[in-house]
XYZ file of C-alpha atoms in Angstrom:
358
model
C 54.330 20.509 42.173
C 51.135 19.891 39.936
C 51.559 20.385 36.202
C 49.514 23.368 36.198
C 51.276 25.048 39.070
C 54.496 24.444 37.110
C 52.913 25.817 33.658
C 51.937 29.045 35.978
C 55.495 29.418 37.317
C 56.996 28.459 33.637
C 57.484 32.178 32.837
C 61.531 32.360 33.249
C 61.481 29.514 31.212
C 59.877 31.180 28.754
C 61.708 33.939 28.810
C 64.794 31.537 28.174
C 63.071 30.024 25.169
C 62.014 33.358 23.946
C 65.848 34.303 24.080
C 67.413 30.890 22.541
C 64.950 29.846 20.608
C 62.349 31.936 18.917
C 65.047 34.929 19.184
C 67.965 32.643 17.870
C 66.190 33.132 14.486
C 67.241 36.762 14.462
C 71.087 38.255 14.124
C 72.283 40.373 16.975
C 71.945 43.658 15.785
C 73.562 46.630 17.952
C 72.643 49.946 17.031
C 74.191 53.251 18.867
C 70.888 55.136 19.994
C 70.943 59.190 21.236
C 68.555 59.597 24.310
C 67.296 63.187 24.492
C 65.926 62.484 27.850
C 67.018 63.874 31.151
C 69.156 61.492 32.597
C 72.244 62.210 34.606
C 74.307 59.040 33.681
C 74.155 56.262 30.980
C 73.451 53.055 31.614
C 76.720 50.864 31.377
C 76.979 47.190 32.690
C 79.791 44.765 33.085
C 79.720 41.190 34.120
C 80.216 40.235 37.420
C 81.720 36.771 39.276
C 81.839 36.842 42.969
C 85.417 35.800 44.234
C 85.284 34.596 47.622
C 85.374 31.015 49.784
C 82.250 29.108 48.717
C 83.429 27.239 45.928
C 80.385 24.976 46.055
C 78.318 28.025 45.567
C 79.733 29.872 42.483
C 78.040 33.194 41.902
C 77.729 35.498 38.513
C 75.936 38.117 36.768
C 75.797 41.809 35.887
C 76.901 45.099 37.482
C 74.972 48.138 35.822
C 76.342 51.639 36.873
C 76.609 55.302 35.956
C 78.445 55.902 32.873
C 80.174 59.495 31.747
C 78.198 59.525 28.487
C 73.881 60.372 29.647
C 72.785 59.674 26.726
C 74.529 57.359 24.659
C 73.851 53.720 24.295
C 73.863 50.886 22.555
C 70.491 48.508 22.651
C 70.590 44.557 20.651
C 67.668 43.353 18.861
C 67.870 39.974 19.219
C 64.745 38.849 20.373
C 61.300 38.486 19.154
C 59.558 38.660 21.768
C 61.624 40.728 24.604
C 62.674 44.313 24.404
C 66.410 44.756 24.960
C 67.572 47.872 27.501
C 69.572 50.221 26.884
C 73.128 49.454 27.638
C 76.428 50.955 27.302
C 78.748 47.676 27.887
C 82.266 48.226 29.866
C 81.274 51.924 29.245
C 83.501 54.389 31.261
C 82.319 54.959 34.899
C 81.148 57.827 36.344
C 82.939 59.711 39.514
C 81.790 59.384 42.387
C 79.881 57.379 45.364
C 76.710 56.011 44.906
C 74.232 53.960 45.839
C 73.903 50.395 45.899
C 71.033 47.983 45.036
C 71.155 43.837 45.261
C 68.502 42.477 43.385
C 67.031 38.881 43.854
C 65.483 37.250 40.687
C 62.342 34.796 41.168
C 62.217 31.637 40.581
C 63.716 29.819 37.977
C 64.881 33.410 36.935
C 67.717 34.928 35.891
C 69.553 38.337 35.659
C 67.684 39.348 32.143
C 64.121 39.455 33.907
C 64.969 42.709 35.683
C 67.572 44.412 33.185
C 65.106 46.818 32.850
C 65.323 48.185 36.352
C 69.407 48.077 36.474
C 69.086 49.905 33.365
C 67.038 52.812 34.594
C 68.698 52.611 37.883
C 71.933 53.105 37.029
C 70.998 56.123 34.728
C 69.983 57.875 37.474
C 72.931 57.048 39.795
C 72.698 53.883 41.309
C 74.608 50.777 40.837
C 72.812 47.593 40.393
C 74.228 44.164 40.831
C 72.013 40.904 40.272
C 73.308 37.472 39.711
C 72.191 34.117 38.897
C 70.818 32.638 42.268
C 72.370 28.690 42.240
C 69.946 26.321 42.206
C 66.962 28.338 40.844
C 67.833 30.149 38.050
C 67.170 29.755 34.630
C 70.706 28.226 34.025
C 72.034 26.786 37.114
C 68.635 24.481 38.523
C 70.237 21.949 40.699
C 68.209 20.027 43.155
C 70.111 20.320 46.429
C 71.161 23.798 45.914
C 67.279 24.248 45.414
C 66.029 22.868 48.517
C 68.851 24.631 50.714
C 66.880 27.791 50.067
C 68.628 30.013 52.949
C 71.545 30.234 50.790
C 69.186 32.409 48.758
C 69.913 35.340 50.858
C 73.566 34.485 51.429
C 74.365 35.030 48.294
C 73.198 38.664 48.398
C 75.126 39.025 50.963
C 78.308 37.941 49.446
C 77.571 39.957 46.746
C 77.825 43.045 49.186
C 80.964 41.920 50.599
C 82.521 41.469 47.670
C 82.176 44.715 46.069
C 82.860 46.562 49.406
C 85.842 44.965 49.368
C 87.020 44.801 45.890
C 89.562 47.314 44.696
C 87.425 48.423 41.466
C 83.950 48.707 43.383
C 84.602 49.542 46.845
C 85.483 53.421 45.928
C 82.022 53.926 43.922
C 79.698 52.415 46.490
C 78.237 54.580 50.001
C 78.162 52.285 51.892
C 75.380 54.096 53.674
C 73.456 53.610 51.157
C 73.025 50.110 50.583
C 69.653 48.573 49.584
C 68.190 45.344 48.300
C 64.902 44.491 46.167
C 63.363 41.246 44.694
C 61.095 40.028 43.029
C 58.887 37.502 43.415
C 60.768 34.765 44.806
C 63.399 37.249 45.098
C 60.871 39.730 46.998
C 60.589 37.176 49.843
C 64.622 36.562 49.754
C 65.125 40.496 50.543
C 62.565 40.161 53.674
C 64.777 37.741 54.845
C 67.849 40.280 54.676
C 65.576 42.976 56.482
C 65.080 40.339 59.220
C 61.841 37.969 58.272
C 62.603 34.445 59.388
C 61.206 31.094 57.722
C 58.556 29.630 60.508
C 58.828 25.472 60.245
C 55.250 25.390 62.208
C 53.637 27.498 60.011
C 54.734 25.721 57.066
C 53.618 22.708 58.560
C 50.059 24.127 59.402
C 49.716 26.037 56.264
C 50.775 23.104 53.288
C 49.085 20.598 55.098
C 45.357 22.248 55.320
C 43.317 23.349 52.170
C 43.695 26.117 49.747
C 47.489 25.940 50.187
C 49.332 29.150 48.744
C 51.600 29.009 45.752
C 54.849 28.929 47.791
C 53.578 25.411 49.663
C 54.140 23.209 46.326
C 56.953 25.428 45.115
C 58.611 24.185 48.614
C 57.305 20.745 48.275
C 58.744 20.441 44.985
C 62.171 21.290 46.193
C 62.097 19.428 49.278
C 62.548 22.514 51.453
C 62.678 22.271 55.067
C 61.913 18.242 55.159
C 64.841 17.080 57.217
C 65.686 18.731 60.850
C 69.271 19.474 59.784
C 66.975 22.035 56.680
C 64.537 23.271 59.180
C 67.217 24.547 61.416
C 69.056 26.058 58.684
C 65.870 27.856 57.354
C 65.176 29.038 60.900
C 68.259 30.471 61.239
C 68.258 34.974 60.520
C 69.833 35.923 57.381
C 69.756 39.534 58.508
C 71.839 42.359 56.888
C 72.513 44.943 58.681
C 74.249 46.419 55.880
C 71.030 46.935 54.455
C 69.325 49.973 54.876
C 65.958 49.311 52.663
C 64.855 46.758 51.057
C 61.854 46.505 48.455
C 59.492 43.405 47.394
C 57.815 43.683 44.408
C 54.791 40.997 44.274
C 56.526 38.587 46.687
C 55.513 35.030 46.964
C 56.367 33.083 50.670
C 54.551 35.435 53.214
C 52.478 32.792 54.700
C 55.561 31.163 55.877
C 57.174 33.652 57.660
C 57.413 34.023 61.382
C 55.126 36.797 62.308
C 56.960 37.855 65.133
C 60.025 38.300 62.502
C 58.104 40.078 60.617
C 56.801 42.445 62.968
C 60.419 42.798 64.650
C 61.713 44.315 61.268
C 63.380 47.844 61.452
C 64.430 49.265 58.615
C 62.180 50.569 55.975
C 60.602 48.221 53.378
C 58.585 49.346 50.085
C 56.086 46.380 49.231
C 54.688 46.592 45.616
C 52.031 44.582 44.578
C 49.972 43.511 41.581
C 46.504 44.620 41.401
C 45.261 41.493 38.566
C 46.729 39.354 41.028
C 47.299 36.885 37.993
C 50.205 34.692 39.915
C 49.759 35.370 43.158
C 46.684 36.048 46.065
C 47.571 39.243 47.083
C 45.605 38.710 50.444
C 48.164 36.017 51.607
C 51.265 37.714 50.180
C 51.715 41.608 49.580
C 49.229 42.726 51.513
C 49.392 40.903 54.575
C 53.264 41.405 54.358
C 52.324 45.021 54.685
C 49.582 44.499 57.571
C 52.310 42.283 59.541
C 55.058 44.590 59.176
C 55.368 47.811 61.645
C 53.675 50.557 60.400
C 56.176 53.302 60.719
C 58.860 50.914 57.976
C 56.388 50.320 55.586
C 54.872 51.452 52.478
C 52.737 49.762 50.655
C 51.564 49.797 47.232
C 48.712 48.096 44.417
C 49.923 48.712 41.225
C 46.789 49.619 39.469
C 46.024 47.025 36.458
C 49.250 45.472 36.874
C 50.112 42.095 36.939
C 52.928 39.914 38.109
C 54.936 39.853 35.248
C 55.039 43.677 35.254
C 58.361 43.754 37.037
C 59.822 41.601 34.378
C 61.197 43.088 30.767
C 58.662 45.036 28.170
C 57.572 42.547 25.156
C 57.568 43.522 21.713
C 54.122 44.736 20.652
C 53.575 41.333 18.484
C 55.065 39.082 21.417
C 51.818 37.405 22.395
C 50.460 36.015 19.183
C 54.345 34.529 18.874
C 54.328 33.009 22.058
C 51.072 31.591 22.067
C 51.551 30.067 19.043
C 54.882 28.436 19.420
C 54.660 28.316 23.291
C 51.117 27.803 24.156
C 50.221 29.136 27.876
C 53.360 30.844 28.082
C 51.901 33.990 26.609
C 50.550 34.695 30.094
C 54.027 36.542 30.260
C 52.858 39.300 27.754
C 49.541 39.869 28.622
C 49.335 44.139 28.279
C 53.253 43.588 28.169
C 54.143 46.319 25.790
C 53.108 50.186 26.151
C 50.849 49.192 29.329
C 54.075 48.020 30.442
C 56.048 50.400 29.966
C 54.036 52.633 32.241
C 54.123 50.484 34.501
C 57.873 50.100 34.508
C 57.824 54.067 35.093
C 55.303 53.944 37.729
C 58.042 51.340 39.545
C 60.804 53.081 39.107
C 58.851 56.843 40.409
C 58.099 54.950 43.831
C 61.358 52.607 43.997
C 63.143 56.549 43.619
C 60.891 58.676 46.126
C 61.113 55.603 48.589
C 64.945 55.037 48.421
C 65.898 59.216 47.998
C 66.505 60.861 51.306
């Protein structure tokens, strides 16, 4: 990967620096806050560690759900650059069956960049769980796990099973009513649970010729799909039937799927993309993921003015003069990240709603 792709894709580690080490300068301060909104639930999370057979693949991270108390939370300043959301930690559950989403970080993410969504989510019904993806988070980058990529999906999967089948979960979730959405890297890790499969000739055609697209030197950088033992794994489906929707917001990896997976999917898929197109082309990515899938399962989306890190966390209103000065080129990450932001963030969660409501 060239040292200016890597600065471009350095945002979850600035998000991770913004957290540590500009926000370490601060004291945790948790304040009880009184929404006057209209929310049905509040937003209460609890931490979450898969228990099942892959012990080389250890998986962990946050469950947000409906709480009893609408509009009580609590909210921690800790940061100077990130917006905390509103949480009500280990708050009492709400009765009931609802909904459940997986969400996929990107890359080099982690279960913070989305908080946001899990937040607003589970205020309105849903359950949300997200955990660290092995390999290429923010806090668990290992090399091999990296470049055995299919396992990206996997672990979604076992995510699903494991709260379908745990005693605590398993009587809150409809199981008819179980969805997945990424982003970013995580936006092209859903496709593959809706049924997209990794093409090994396309990848071969496509990050050998000119104008590669992001994902080719990503890949190269992890050493995906080099051996034949990795190409057959990649080929392999990681479909979940068990999932009912799925939604990618401002993917990056279309070029490398198989078209005819892509135009064999059937369930529904919302595809949200960025109109600044600051990260990623959205000719090679969002959009053609829209053009290649079938027309009756898709909906597709251009966030007006928005940009790719638009589906990550709002930034304090003086978060870009702190970032580029103590992390220079990292302040890409706040660029119209505060009240543009925020609109945006309501703009996603309106469609993510009227696409996964009956």
């Amino acid at each position: 990967m060239s040292p200016h792709l890597a600065r471009r894709y350095s945002y979850t580690r600035t998000f991770l620096s913004a957290a540590i080490l500009v926000a370490g300068l601060i004291e945790p301060v948790l304040s009880q806050a009184q929404d006057t909104s209209a929310h049905p639930y509040g937003p209460g999370v609890t931490s979450l560690t898969i228990g099942d057979d892959r012990q080389d693949r250890p998986l962990a991270g946050d469950l947000w759900y409906p709480t009893q108390t609408p509009g009580l939370f609590s909210q921690a300043d800790k940061s100077k650059v990130w917006q905390m959301a509103a949480a009500d930690p280990d708050g009492k559950p709400a009765e009931g069956r609802f909904p459940l989403l997986v969400l996929s970080h990107g890359m080099y993410g982690n279960t913070f960049n989305q908080a946001w969504l899990g937040s607003e989510l589970s205020r309105r019904g849903y359950l949300v769980a997200m955990i660290n993806h092995p390999g290429t988070s923010t806090f668990l980058r290992d090399p091999d796990q990296a470049r055995e990529l299919w396992d990206r999906p996997v672990d979604l999967s076992r995510v699903i099973t494991f709260l379908l089948e745990d005693e605590a979960t398993s009587k809150r979730i409809d199981p008819d009513r179980i969805y997945a959405a990424g982003h970013s890297l995580g936006g092209y890790t859903v496709m593959l649970l809706a049924g997209a499969k990794f093409d090994t000739e396309r990848q071969t055609v496509i990050c050998t010729g000119e104008n590669q697209p992001v994902v080719c030197g990503v890949f190269a950088g992890w050493s995906v799909a080099e051996t034949a033992a990795d190409r057959k794994q990649m080929s392999v489906s990681r479909k979940d039937s068990r999932v009912r929707k799925v939604i990618s917001m401002d993917l990056g990896g279309t070029p490398l799927f198989s078209e005819e997976s892509l135009h064999a999917i059937d369930i529904p898929v919302l595809v949200l993309g960025s109109e600044r197109a600051d990260m990623l082309n959205q000719e090679v990515e969002s959009r053609a993921l829209a053009a290649a899938l079938p027309a009756n399962m898709v909906h597709h989306l251009e966030l007006e003015d928005a940009g790719h890190f638009d589906f990550m966390g709002v930034c304090k209103p003086e978060a870009f003069e702190i970032l580029k000065e103590d992390e220079p080129g990292d302040e890409i990450v706040c660029v119209k990240g505060s009240r543009e932001r925020e609109h945006q963030h309501r703009r996603i969660v309106a469609e993510i709603l009227d696409f996964l409501e009956p």
